[in-house]
PDB file of C-alpha atoms in Angstrom:
ATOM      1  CA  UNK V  25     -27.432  17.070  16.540  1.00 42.00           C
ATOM      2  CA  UNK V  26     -25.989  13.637  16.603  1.00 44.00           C
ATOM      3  CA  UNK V  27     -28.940  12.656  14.622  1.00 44.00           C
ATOM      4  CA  UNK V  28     -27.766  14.593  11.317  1.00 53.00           C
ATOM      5  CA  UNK V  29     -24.834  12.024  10.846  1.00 59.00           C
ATOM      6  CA  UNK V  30     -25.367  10.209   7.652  1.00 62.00           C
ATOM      7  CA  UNK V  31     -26.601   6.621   8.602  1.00 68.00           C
ATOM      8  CA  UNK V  32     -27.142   4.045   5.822  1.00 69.00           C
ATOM      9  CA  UNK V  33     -30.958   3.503   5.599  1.00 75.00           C
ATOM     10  CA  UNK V  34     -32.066   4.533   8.771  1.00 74.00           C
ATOM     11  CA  UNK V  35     -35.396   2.895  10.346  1.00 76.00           C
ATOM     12  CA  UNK V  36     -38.219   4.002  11.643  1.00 77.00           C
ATOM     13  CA  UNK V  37     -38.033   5.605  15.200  1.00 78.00           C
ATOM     14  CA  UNK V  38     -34.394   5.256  15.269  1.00 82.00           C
ATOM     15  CA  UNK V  39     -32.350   7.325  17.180  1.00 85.00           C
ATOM     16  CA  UNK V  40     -28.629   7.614  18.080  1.00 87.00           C
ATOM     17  CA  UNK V  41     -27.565   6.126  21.646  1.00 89.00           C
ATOM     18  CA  UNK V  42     -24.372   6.333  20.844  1.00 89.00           C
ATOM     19  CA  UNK V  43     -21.646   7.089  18.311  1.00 89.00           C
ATOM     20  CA  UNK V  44     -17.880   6.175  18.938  1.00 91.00           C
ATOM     21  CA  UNK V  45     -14.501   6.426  17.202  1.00 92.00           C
ATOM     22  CA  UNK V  46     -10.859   5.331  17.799  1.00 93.00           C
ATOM     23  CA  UNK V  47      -9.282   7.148  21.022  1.00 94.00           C
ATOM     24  CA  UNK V  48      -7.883  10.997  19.383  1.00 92.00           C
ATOM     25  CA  UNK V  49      -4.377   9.240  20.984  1.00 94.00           C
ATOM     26  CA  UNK V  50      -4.547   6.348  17.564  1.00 93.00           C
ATOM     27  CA  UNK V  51      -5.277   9.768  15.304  1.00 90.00           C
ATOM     28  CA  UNK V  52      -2.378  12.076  17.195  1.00 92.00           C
ATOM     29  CA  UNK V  53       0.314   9.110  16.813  1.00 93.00           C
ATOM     30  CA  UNK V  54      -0.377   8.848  12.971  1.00 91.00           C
ATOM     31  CA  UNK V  55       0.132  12.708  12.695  1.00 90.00           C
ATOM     32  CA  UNK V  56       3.107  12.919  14.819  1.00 93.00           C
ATOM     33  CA  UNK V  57       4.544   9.968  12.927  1.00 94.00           C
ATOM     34  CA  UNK V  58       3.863  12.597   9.542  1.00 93.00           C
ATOM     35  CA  UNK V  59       5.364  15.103  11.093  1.00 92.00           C
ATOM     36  CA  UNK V  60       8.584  13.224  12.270  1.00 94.00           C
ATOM     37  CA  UNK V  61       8.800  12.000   8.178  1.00 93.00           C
ATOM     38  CA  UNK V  62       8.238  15.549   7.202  1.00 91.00           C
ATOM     39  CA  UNK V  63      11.615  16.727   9.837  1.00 92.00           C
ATOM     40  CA  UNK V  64      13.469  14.035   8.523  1.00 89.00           C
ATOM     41  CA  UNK V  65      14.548  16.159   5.101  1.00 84.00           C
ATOM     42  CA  UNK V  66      15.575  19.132   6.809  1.00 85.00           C
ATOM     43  CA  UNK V  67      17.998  17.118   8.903  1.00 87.00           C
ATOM     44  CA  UNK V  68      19.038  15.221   6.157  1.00 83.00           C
ATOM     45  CA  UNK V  69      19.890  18.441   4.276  1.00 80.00           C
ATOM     46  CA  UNK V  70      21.279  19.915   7.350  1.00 83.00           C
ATOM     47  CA  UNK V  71      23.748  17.457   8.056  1.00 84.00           C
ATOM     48  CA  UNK V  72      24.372  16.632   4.212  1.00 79.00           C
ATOM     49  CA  UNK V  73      23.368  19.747   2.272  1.00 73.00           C
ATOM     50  CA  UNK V  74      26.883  20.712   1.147  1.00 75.00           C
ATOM     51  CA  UNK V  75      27.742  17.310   0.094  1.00 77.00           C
ATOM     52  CA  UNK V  76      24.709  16.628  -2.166  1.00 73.00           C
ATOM     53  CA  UNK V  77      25.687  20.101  -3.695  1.00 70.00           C
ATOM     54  CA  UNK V  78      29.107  19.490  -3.972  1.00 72.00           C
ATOM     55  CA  UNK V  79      28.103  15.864  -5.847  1.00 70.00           C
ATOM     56  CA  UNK V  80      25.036  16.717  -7.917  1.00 65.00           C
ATOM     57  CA  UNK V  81      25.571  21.149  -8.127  1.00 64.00           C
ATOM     58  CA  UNK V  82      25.086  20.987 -11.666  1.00 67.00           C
ATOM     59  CA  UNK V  83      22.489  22.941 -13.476  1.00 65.00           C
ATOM     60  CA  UNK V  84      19.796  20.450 -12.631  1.00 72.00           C
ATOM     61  CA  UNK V  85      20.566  20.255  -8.481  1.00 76.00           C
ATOM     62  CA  UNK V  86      18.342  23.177  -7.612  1.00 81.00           C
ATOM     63  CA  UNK V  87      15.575  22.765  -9.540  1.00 85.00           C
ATOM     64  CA  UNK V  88      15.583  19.187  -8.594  1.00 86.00           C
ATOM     65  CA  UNK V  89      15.929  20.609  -5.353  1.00 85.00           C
ATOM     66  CA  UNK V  90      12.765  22.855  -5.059  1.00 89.00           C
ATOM     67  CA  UNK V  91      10.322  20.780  -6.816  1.00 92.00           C
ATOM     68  CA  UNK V  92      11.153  17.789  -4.964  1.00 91.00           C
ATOM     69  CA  UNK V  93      10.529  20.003  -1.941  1.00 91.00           C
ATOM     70  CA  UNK V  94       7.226  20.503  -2.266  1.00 94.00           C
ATOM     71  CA  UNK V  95       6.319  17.301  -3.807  1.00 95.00           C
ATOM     72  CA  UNK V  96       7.460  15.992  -0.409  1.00 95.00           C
ATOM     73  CA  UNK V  97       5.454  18.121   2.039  1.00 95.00           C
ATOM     74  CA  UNK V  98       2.674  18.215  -0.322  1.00 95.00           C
ATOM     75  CA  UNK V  99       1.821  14.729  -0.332  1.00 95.00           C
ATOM     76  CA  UNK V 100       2.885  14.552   3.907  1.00 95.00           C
ATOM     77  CA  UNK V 101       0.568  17.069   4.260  1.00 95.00           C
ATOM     78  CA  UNK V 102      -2.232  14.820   2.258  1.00 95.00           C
ATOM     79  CA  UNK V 103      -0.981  11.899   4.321  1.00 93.00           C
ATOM     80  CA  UNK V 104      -1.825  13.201   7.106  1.00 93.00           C
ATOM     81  CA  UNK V 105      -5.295  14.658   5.773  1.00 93.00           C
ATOM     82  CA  UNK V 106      -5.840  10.889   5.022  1.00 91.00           C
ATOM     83  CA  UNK V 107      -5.089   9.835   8.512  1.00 91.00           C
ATOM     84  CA  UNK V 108      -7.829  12.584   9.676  1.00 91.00           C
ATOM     85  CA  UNK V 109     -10.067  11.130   7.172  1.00 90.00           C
ATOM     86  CA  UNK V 110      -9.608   7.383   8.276  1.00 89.00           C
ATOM     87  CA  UNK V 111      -9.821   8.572  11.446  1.00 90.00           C
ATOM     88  CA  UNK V 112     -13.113  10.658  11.173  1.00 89.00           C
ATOM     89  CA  UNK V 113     -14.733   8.115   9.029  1.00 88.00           C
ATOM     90  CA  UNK V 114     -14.140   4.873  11.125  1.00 90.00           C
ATOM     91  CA  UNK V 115     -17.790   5.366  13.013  1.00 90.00           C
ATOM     92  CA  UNK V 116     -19.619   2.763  15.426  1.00 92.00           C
ATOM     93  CA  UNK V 117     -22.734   3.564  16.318  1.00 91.00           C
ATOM     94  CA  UNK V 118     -25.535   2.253  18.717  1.00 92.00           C
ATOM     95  CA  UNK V 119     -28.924   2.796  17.760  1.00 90.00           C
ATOM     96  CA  UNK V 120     -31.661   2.212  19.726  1.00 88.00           C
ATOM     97  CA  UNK V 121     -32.582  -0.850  17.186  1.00 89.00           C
ATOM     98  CA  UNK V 122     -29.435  -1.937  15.918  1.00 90.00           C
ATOM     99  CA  UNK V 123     -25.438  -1.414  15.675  1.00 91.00           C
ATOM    100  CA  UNK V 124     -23.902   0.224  12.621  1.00 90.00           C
ATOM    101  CA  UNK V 125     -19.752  -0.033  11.484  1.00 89.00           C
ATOM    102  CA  UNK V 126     -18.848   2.028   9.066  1.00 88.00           C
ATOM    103  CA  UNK V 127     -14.900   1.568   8.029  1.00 86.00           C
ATOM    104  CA  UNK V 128     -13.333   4.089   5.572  1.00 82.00           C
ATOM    105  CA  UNK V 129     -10.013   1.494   3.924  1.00 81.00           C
ATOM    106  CA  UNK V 130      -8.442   3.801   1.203  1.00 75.00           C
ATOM    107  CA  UNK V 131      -9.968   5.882  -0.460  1.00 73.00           C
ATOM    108  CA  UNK V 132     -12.562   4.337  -2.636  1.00 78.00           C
ATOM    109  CA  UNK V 133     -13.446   1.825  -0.299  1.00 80.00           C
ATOM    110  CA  UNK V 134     -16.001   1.892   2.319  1.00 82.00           C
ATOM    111  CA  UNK V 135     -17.668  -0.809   4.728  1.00 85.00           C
ATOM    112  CA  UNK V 136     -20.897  -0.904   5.737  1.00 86.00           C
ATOM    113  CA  UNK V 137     -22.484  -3.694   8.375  1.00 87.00           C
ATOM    114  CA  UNK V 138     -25.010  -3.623  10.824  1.00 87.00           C
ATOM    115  CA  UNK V 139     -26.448  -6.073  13.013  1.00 86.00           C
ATOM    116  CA  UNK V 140     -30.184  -5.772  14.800  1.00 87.00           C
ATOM    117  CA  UNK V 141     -29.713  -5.458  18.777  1.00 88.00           C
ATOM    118  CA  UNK V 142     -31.560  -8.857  18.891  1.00 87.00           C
ATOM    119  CA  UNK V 143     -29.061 -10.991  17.353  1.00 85.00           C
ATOM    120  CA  UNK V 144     -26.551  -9.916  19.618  1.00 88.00           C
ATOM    121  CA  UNK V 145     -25.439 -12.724  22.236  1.00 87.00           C
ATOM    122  CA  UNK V 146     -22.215 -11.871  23.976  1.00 89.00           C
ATOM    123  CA  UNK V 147     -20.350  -8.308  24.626  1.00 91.00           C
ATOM    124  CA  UNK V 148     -16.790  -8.534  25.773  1.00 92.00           C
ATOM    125  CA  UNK V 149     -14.309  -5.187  26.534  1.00 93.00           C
ATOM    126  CA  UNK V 150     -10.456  -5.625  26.201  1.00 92.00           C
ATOM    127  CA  UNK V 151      -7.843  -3.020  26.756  1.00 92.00           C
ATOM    128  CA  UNK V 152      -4.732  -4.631  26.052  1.00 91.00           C
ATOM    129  CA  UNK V 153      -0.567  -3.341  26.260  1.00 92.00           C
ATOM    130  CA  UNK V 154       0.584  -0.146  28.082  1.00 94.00           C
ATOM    131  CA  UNK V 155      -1.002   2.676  26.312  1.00 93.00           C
ATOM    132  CA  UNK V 156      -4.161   0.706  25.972  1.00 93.00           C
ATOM    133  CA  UNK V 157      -4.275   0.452  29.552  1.00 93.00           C
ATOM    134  CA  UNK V 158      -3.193   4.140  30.708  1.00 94.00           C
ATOM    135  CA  UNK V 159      -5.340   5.789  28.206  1.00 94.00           C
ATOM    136  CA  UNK V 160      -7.976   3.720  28.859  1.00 93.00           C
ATOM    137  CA  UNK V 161      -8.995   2.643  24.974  1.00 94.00           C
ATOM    138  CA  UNK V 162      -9.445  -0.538  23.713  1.00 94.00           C
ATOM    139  CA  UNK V 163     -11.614  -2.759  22.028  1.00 94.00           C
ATOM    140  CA  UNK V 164     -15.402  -4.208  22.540  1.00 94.00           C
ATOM    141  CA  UNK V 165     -16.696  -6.893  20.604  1.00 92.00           C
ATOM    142  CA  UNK V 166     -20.297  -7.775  20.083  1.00 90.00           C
ATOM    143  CA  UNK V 167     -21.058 -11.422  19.149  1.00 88.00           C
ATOM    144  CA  UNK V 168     -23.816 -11.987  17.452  1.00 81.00           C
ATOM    145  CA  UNK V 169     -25.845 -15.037  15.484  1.00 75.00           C
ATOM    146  CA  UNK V 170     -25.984 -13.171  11.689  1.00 61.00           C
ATOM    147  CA  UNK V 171     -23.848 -13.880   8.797  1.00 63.00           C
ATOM    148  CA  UNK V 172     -20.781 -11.342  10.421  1.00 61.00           C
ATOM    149  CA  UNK V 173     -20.043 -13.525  13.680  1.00 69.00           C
ATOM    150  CA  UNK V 174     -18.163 -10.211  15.506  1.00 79.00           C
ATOM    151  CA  UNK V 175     -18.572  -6.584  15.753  1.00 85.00           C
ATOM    152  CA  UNK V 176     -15.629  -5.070  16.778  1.00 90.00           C
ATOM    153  CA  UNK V 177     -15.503  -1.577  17.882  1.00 92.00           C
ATOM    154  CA  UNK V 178     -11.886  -0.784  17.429  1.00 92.00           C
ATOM    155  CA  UNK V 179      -9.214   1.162  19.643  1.00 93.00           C
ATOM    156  CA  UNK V 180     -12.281   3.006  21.320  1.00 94.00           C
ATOM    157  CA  UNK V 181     -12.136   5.409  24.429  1.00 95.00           C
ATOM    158  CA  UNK V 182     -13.243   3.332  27.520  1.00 94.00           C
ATOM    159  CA  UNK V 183     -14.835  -0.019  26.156  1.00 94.00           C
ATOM    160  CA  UNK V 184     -15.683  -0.831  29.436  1.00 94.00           C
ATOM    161  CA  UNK V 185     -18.328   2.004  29.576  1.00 94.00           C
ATOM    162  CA  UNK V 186     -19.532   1.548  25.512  1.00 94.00           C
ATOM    163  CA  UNK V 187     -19.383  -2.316  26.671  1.00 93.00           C
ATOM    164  CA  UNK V 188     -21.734  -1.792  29.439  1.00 94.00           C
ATOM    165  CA  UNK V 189     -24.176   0.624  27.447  1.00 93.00           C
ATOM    166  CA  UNK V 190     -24.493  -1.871  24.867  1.00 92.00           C
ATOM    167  CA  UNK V 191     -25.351  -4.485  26.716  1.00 92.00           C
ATOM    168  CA  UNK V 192     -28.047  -2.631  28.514  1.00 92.00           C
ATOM    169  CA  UNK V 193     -29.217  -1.182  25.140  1.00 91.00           C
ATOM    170  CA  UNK V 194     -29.341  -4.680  23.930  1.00 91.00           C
ATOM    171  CA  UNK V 195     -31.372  -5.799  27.240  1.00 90.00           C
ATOM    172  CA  UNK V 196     -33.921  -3.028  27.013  1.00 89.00           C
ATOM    173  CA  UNK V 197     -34.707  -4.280  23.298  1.00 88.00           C
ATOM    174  CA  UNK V 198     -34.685  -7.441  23.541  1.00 86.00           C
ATOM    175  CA  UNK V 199     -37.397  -6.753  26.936  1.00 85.00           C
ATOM    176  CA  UNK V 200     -39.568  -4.543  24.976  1.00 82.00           C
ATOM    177  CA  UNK V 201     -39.856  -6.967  22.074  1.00 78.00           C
ATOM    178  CA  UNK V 202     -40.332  -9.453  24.311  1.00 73.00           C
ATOM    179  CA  UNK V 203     -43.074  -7.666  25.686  1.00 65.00           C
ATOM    180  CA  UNK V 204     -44.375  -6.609  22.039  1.00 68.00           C
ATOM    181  CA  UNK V 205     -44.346 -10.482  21.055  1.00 67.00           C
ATOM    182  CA  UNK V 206     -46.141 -11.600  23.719  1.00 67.00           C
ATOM    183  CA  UNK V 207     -48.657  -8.791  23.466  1.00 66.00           C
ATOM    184  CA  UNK V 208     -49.247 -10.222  19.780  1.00 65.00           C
ATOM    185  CA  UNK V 209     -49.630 -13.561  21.137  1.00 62.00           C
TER     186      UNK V 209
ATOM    187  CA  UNK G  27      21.726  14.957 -26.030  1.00 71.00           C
ATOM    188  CA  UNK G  28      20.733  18.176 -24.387  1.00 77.00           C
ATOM    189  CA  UNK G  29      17.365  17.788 -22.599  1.00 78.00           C
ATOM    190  CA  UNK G  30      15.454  21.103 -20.933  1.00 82.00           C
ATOM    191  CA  UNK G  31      14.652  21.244 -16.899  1.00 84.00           C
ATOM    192  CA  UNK G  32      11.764  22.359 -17.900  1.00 87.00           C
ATOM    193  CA  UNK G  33      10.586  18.669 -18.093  1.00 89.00           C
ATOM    194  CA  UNK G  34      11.150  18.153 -14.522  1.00 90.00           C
ATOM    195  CA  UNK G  35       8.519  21.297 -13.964  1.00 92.00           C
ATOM    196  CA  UNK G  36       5.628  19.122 -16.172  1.00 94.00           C
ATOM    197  CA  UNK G  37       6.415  15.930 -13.899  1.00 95.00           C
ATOM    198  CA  UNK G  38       6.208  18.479 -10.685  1.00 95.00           C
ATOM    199  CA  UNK G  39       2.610  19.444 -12.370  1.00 96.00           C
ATOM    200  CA  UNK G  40       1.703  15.878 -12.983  1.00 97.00           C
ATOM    201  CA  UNK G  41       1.959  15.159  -9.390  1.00 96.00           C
ATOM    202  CA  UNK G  42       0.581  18.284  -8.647  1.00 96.00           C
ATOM    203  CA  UNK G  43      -2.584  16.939 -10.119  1.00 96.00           C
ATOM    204  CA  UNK G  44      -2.213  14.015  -8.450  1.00 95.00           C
ATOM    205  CA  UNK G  45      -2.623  15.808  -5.003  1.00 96.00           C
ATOM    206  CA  UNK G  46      -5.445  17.843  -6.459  1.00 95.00           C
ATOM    207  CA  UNK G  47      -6.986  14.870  -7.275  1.00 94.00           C
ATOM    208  CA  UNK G  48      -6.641  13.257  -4.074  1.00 93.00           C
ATOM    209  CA  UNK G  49      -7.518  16.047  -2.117  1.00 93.00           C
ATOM    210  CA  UNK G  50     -10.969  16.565  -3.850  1.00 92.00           C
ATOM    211  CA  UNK G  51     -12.078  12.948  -3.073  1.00 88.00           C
ATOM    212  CA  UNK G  52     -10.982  13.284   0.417  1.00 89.00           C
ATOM    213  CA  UNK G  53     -12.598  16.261   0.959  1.00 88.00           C
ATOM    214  CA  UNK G  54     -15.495  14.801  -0.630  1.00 86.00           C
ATOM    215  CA  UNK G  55     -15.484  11.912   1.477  1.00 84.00           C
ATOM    216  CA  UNK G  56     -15.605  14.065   4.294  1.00 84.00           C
ATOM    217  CA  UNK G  57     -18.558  15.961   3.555  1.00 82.00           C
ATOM    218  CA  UNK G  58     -20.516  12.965   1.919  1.00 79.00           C
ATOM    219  CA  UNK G  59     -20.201  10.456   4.715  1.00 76.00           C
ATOM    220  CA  UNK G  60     -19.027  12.551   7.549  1.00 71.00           C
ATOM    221  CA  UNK G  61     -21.005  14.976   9.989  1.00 68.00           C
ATOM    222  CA  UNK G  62     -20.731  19.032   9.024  1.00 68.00           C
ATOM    223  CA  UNK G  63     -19.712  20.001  12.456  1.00 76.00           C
ATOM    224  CA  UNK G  64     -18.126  23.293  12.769  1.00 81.00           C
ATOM    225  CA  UNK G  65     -14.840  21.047  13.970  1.00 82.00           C
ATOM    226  CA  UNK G  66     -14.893  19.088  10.337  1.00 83.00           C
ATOM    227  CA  UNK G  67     -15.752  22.665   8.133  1.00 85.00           C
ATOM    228  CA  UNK G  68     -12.306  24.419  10.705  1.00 89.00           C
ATOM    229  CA  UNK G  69     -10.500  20.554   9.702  1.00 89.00           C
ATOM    230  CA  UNK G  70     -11.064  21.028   5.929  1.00 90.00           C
ATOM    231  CA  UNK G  71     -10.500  24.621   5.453  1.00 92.00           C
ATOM    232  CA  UNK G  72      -7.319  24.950   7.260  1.00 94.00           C
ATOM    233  CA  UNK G  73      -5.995  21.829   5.136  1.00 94.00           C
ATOM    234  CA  UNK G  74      -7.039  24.030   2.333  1.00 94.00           C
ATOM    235  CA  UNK G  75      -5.145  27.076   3.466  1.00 96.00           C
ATOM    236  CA  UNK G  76      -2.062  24.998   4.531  1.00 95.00           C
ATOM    237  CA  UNK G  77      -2.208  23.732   0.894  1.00 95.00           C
ATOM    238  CA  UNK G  78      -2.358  27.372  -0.537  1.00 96.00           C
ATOM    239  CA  UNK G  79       0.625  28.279   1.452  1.00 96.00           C
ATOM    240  CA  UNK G  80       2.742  25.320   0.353  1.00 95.00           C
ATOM    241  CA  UNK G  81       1.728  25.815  -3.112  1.00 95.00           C
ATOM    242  CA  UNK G  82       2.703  29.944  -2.693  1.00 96.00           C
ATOM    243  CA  UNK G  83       5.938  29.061  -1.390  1.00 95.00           C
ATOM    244  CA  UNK G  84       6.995  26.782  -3.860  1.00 94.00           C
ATOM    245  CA  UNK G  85       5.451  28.837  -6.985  1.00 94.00           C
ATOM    246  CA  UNK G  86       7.764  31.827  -5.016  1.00 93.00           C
ATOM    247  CA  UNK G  87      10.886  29.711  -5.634  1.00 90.00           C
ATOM    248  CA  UNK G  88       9.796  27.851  -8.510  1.00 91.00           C
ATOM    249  CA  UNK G  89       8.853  31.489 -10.341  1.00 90.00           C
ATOM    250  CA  UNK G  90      12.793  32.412  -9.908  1.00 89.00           C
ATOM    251  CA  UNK G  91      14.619  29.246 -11.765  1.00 87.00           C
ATOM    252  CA  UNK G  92      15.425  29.611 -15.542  1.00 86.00           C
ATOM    253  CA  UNK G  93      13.282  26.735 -17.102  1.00 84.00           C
ATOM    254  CA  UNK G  94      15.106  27.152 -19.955  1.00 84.00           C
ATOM    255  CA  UNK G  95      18.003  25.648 -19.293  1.00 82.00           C
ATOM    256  CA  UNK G  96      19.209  22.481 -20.543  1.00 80.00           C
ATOM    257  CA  UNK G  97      21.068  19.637 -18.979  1.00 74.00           C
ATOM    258  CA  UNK G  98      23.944  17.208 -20.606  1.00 73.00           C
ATOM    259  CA  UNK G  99      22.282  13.672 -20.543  1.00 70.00           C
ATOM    260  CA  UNK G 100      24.961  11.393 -22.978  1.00 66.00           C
ATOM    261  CA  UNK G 101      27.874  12.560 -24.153  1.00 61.00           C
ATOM    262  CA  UNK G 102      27.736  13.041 -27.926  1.00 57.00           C
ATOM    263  CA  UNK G 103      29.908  11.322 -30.165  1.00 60.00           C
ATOM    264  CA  UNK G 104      31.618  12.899 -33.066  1.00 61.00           C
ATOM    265  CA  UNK G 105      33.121  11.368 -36.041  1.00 62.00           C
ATOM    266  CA  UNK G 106      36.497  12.972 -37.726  1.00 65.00           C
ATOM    267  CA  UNK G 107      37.919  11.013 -40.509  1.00 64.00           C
ATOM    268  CA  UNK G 108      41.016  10.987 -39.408  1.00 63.00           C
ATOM    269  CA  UNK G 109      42.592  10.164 -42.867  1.00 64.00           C
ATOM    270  CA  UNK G 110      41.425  13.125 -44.740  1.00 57.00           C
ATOM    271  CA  UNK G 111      39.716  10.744 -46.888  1.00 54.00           C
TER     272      UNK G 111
END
């Protein structure tokens, strides 16, 4: 199944180890911080409703009223769609030849690198501050010798076990070309 | 000078497209880079019925103001000759 995801220019024999995103907590914060913006007008007009009328109840203060309305949760409602989308679209994968980050910014802007298992050197896990540690998410980085120095798998559930995988992914490559290159030899 | 509502309405519709607009590429974006699981079809389809409803709801209260109305933006000046000349 996990094979179907659209991967840029995939190679031969490649197959899907793994594929991570942030932690759902980094997605459920950024929609409960839209939904907190998208109270805030209905306790503003609660608490000042009668006064706004009393300033602005002219012929214009209703229909102001309305279509600013649902300007408002309209575009909330895309905000948070966007959030989803960020969310959904900010992929790191582990193939069994190489690692793949794929980084939705905006909306016409998408990032693309990949590094071969074999130039990776050095894999290090960090889950730092209080939710980081509770929830267990954080980030791994993968160092490597090509032109983009660090991978960084961000906010991801348990780097300590993607950490781990990817270093034995990257050990069980690097053996079997060893092995390859030597047979050639 | 008396100026219609109605003009607030056409900026409401402008932004309206705006959202459309938005929307589509998102949606887009989803489909074109994203995986079609069943959780990602349920993600974009309620977004599109939430939409509907917000849309319904405002066209219900929308639908019920006079958009003919007009609104006082500067007060207008008028000249007497106050010599009867």
């Amino acid at each position: 199944m996990m094979i179907k995801f659209f991967i840029p220019h995939r190679l031969e024999g490649e197959k899907i180890i793994m594929l991570t995103r942030r932690d759902p907590f980094i997605m459920l914060t950024r929609i409960a911080s839209w939904v907190v913006v998208g109270i805030l007008p209905l306790l503003f007009y609660w608490l000042l409703g009668d006064t706004l009328q009393s300033i602005f109840g002219g012929v214009t203060y209703q229909p102001i009223l309305v279509l600013f309305t649902s300007l408002f949760y309209l575009y909330i409602w895309l905000f948070a769609f966007v959030s989803y989308v960020n969310y959904y679209l900010d992929v790191w994968i582990i193939t069994n030849q190489r690692i793949i980050d794929m980084e939705q910014r905006g909306l016409f802007a998408r990032i693309v690198s990949e590094q071969r298992l074999d130039k990776i050197q050095d894999i290090t896990a960090e889950s730092k501050g209080f939710f980081p540690t509770v929830l267990n998410y954080g980030e791994v980085y993968a160092q490597t010798a090509g032109e983009k120095e660090r991978f960084v798998f961000k906010q991801v559930p348990e780097p300590y076990t993607i950490a781990k995988k990817l270093g034995d992914v990257v050990h069980d490559y690097k053996k079997a070309h060893l092995y390859t290159d030597n047979l050639r030899k | 000078m008396d100026v219609s509502i109605s003009i607030f309405y056409y900026i409401y519709l402008v932004f309206v497209g705006f959202f459309l607009f938005f929307t589509f590429f998102n949606a887009y974006h989803l489909v074109r880079f994203g995986f079609l699981s069943l959780g990602n079809i349920t993600v974009i389809i309620f977004y599109i019925v939430v939409t509907a409803l917000i849309l319904s709801i405002s066209w219900g209260y929308i639908s019920q103001i006079d958009w003919q109305q007009s609104f006082y933006v500067a007060p207008q000046f008028q000249f007497h000759n106050i010599n009867g000349l």
